[in-house]
Coordinates of C-alpha atoms in Angstrom, one line a residue:
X1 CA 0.0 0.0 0.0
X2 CA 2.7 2.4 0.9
X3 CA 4.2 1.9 -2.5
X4 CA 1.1 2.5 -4.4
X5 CA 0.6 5.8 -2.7
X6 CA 4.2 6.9 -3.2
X7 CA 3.7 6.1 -7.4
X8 CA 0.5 7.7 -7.3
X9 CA 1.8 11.0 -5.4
X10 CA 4.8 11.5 -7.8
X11 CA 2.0 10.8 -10.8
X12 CA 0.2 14.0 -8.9
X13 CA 3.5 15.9 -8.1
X14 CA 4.0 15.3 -11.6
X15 CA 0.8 16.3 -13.5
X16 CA 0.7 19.9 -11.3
X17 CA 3.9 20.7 -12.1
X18 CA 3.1 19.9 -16.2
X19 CA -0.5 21.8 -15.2
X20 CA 1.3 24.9 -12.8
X21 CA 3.4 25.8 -16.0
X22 CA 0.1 26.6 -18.6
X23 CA -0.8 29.7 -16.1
X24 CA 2.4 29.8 -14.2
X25 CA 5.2 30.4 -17.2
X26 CA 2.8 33.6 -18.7
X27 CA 2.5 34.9 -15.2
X28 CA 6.5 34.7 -15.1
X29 CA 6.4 36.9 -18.3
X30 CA 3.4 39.4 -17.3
X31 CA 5.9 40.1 -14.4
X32 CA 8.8 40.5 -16.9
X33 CA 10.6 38.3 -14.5
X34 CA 13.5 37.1 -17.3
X35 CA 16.6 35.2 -16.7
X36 CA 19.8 37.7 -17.4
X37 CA 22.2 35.7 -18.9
X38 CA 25.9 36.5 -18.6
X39 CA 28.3 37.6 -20.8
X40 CA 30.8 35.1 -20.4
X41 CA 28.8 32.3 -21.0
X42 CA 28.4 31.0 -24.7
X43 CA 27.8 33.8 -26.7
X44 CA 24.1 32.3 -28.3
X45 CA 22.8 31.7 -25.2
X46 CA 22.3 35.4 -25.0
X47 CA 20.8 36.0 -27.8
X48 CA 18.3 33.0 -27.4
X49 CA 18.0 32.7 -23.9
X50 CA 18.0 36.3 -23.4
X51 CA 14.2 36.8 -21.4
X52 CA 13.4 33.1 -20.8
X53 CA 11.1 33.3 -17.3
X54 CA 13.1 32.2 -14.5
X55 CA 12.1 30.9 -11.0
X56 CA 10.0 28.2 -12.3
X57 CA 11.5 25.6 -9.6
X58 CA 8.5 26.8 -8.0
X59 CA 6.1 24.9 -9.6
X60 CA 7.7 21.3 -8.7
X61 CA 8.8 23.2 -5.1
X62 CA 5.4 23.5 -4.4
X63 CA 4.2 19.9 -5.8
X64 CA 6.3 18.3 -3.9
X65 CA 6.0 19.8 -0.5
X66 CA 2.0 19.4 -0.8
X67 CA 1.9 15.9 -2.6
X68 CA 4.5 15.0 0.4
X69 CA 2.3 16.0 3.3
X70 CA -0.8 15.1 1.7
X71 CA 0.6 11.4 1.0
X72 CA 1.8 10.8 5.0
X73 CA -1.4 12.6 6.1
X74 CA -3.9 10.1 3.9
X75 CA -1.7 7.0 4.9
X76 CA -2.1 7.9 8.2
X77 CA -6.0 8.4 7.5
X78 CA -6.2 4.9 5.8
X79 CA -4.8 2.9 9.3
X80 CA -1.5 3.4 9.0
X81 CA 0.8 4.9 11.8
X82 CA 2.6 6.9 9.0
X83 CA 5.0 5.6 6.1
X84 CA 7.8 5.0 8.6
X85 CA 5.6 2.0 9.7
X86 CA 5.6 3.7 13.6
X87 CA 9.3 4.7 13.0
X88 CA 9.0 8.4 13.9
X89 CA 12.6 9.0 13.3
X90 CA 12.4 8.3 9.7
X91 CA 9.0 10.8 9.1
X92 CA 11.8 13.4 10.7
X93 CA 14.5 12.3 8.9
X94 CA 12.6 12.8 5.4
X95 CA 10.5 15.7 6.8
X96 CA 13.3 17.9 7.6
X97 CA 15.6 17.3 4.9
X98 CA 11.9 18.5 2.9
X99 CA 12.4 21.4 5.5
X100 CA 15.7 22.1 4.7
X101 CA 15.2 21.9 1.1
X102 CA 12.2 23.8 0.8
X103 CA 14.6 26.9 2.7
X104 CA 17.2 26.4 0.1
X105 CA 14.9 27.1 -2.8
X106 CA 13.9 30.1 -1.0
X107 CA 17.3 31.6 -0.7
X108 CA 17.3 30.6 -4.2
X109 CA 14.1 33.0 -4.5
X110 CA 15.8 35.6 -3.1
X111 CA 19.0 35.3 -5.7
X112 CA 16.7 34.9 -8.5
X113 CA 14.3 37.9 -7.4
X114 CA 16.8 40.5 -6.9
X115 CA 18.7 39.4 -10.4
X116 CA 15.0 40.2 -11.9
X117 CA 14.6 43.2 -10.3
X118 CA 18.2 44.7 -10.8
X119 CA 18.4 43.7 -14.5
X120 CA 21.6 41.6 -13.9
X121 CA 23.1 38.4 -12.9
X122 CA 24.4 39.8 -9.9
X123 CA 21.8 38.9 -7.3
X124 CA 23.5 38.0 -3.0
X125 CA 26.6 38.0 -2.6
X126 CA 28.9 34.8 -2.2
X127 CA 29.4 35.4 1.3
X128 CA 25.7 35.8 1.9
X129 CA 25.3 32.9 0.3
X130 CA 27.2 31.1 2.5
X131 CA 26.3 32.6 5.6
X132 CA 22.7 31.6 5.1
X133 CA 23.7 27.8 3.6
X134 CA 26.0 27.1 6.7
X135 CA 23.2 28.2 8.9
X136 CA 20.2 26.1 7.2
X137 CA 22.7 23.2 7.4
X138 CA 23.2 23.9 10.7
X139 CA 19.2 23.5 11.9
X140 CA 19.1 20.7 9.7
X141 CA 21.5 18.9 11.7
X142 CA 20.1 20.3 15.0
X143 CA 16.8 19.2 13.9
X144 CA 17.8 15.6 13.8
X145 CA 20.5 15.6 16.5
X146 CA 17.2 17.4 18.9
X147 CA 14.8 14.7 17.8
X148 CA 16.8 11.9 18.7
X149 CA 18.7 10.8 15.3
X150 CA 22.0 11.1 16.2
X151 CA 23.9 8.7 14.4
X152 CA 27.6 10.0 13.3
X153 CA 28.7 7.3 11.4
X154 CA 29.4 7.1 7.6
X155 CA 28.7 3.4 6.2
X156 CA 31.1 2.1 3.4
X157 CA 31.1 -1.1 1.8
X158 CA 33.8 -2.2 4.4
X159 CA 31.7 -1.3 7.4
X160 CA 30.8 1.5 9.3
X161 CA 33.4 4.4 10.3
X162 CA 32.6 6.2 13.2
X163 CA 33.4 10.1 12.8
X164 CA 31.8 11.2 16.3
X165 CA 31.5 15.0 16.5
X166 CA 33.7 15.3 13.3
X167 CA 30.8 14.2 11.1
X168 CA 28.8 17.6 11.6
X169 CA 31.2 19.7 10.2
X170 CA 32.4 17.4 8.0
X171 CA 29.1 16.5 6.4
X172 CA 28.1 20.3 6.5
X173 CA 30.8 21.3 4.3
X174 CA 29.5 18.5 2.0
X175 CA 26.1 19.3 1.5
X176 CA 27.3 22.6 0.9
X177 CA 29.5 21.6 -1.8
X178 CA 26.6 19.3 -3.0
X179 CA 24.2 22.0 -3.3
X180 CA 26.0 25.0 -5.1
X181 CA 27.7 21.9 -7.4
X182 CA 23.7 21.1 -8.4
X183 CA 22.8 24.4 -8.7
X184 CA 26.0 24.4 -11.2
X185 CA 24.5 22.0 -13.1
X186 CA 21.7 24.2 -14.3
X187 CA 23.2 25.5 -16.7
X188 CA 21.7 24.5 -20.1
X189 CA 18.0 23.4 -20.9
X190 CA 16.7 20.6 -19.1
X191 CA 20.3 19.2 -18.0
X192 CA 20.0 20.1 -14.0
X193 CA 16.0 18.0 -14.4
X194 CA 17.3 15.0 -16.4
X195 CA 20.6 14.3 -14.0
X196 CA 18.4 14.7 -10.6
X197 CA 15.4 12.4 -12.1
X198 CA 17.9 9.6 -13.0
X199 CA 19.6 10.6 -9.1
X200 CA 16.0 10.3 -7.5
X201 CA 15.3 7.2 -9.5
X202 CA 18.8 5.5 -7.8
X203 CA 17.7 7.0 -4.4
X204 CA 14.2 5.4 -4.9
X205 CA 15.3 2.1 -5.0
X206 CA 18.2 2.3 -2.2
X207 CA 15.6 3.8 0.2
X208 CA 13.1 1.1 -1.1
X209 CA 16.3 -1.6 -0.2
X210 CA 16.7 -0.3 3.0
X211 CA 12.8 0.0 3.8
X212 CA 13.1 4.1 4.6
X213 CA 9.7 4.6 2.6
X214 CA 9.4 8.5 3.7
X215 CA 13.0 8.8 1.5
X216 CA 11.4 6.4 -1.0
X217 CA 8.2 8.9 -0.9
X218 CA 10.6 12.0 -1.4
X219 CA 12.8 10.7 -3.9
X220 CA 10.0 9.6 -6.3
X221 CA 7.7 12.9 -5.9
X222 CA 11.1 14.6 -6.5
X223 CA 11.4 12.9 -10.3
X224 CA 8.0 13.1 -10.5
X225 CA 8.3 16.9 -10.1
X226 CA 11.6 17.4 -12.2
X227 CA 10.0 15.0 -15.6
X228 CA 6.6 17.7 -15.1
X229 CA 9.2 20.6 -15.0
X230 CA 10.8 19.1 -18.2
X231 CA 7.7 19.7 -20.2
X232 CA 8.4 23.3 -19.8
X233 CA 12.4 23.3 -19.6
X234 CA 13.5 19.9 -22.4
X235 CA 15.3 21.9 -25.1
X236 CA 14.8 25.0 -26.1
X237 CA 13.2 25.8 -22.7
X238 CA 9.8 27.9 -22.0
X239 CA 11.0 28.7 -18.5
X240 CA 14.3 28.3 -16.3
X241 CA 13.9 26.3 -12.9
X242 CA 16.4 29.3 -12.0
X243 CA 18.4 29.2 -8.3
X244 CA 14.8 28.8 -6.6
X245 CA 14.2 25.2 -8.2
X246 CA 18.1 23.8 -8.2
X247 CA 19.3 25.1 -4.7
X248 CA 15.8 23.0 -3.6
X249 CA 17.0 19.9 -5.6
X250 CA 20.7 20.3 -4.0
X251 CA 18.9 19.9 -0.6
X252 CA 16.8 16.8 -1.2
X253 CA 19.9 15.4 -3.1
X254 CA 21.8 16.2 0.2
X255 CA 18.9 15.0 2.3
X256 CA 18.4 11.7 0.9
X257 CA 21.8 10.8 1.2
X258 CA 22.0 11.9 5.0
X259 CA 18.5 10.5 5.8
X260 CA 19.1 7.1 4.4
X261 CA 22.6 6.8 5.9
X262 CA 23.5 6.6 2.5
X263 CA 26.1 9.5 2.4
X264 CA 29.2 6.8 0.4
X265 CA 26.5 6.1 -2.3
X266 CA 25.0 9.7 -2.3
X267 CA 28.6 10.9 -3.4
X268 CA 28.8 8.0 -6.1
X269 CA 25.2 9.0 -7.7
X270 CA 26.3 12.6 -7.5
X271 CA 29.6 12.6 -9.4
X272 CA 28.0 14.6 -12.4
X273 CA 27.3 17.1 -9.9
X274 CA 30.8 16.5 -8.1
X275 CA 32.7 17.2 -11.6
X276 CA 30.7 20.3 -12.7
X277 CA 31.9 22.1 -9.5
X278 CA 35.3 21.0 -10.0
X279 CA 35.6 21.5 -13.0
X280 CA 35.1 25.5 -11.9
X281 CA 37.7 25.1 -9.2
X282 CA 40.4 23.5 -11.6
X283 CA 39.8 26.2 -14.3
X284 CA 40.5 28.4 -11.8
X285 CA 43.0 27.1 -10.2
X286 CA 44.7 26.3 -13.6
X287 CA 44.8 30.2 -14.9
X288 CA 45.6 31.8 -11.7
X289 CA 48.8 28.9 -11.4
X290 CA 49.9 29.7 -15.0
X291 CA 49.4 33.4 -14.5
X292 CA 52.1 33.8 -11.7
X293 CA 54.1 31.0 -13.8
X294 CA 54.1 32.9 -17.1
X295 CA 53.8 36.3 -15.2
X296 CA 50.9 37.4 -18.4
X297 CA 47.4 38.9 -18.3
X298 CA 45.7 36.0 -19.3
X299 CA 46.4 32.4 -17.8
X300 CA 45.9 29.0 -19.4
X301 CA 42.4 27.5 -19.3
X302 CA 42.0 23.7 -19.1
X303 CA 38.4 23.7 -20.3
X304 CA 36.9 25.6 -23.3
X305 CA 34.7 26.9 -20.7
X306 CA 33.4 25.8 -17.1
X307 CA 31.3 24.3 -15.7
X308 CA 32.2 21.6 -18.0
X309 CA 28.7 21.2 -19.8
X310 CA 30.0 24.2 -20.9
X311 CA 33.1 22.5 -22.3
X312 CA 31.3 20.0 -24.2
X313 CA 28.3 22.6 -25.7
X314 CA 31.7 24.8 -27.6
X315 CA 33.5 21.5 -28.6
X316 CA 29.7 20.7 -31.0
X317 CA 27.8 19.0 -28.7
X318 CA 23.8 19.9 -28.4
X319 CA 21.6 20.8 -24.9
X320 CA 19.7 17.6 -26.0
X321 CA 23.2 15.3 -26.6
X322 CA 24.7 17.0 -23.3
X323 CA 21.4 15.7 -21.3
X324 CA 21.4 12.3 -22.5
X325 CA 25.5 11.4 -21.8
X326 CA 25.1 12.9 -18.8
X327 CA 22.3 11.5 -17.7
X328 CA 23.6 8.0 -18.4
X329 CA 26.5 8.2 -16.9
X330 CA 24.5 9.0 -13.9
X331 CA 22.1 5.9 -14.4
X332 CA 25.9 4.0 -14.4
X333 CA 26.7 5.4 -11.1
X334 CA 23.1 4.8 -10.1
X335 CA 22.7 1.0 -10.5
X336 CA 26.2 0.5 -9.0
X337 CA 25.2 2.2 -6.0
X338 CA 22.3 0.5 -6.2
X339 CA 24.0 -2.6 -6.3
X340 CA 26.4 -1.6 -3.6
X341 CA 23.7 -0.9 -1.5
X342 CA 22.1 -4.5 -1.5
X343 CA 25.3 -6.0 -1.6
X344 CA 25.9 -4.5 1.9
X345 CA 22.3 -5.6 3.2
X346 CA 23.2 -9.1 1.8
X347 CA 26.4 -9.6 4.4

């Protein structure tokens, strides 16, 4: 039963988000709310992306967080204790990673709706940025650690390592890697979508391995939300999901990885992600290196262009081909963490 009601919420979460984009995406332009795009990205996305509404990660933002709470609610109506099975740490688990999510997208909101307003791509500052990441991570964490889920260990497929204290801080700075590397990812139509339904698909079936069906419940509303928002935003895009919709992925990404003790696979499933922010921080790296080295103007670049979807879209490749290869490779990483996963259950 709990199964059935988590396909038929993410068939919901799915159809409002299609629905939410007929009235939504006209609204977005009767408010002249148009993505900026920057100067040194690839010189045609400016001319044709010049205008696109942004901010539609609101649409599958708001899908989600309703379907979510509407599914526990009617399980609970229907004789059910709630889709932990009586387990009230996992509704917590799954709830406030929702929680912590949901806040993301809305610093994400507030990014996106000053860049509108101002005309510019220039919306908070990085430190700002930051600051208000570092401290959403933080009540996440206090959240749990307050509600009685206090586990600090990381599980590999060797066994369990204890961090102890070390795995707050430690953890912190990886979710807040994972989420600006996610929001990276948006970069091109319908690439950020296609990678995090193929990651929610993997998460699905580890959380359905380990029987945590709140994560099962969040992953699959999540894909269910991201393939509605791909209606609007496959190539060329109606609308962008802008830093509102893929700071909100980066925090279920990060939250189903924590909540299903799952953080070795998580980082597996999210090496697309993982290589699109570092691909920023070698370019980087790389031209201010060669700059002192060669004691010039300009350094050397690695990369045509970063992040590295960048790379591939000035070396010929299309949105549509970028999407697809990247995409598989994460349905690779996927099924072997998949695998992983049960293999570990099995010993």
């Amino acid at each position: 039963m709990v199964i059935w009601i988590s396909v038929i919420a993410a068939a919901v979460a799915f159809g409002l988000t299609w629905l939410a984009g007929v009235w939504f995406i006209p609204f977005l332009h009767k408010l002249k709310y148009g993505q900026t795009i920057l100067d040194i990205g690839p010189k045609w996305h400016k001319a044709k992306k010049q205008g696109t509404p942004t901010m539609g990660g609101i649409m599958f933002i708001i899908a989600v967080s309703v379907c979510f709470v509407c599914a526990v609610v009617l399980f609970g109506a229907m004789g059910g204790k709630n889709f932990a099975g009586g387990d009230k740490t996992e509704l917590i688990r799954a709830g406030s990673g929702l929680v912590m999510a949901v806040m993301f997208g809305f610093m994400g909101f507030l990014d996106d709706f000053i860049k509108v307003k101002k005309k510019h791509n220039e919306g908070l500052t990085v430190m700002q940025k930051i600051v208000i990441q570092v401290l959403i991570i933080a009540a996440y964490f206090a959240t749990l650690y307050l509600s009685g889920v206090t586990r600090t260990a990381i599980l590999f497929p060797w066994g369990w390592l204890e961090l102890g204290w070390l795995y707050y801080p430690i953890m912190g700075v990886v979710i807040l890697y994972l989420v600006n590397a996610v929001n990276l990812t948006d970069g091109i139509d319908g690439l950020c979508s296609c990678v995090t339904v193929v990651y929610m698909a993997a998460f699905a079936c580890i959380s359905g391995i380990l029987g945590m069906y709140c994560e099962s419940l969040l992953a699959l509303l999540t894909a269910g939300g991201c393939i509605g928002f791909l209606m609007w935003n496959f190539p060329p895009a109606k609308v962008f999901m802008g830093d509102t919709g893929s700071m909100f992925l980066g925090g279920v990404v990060c939250a189903l990885g924590v909540g299903c003790c799952s953080e070795f696979a998580m980082l597996i499933v999210a090496l697309v992600y993982i290589c699109e922010a570092l691909s920023v921080v070698i370019q980087v790296t790389v031209f201010k290196i060669t700059k002192k080295i060669y004691h010039t103007k300009e350094g050397k670049r690695l990369f045509k262009m970063t992040p590295i979807h960048h790379h591939f879209e000035l070396s010929g490749w299309s949105e549509l081909k970028i999407d697809i290869v990247f995409s598989l490779i994460t349905a690779v990483l996927g099924t072997l963490a998949v695998l992983l996963t049960a293999n570990i259950l099995a010993y």
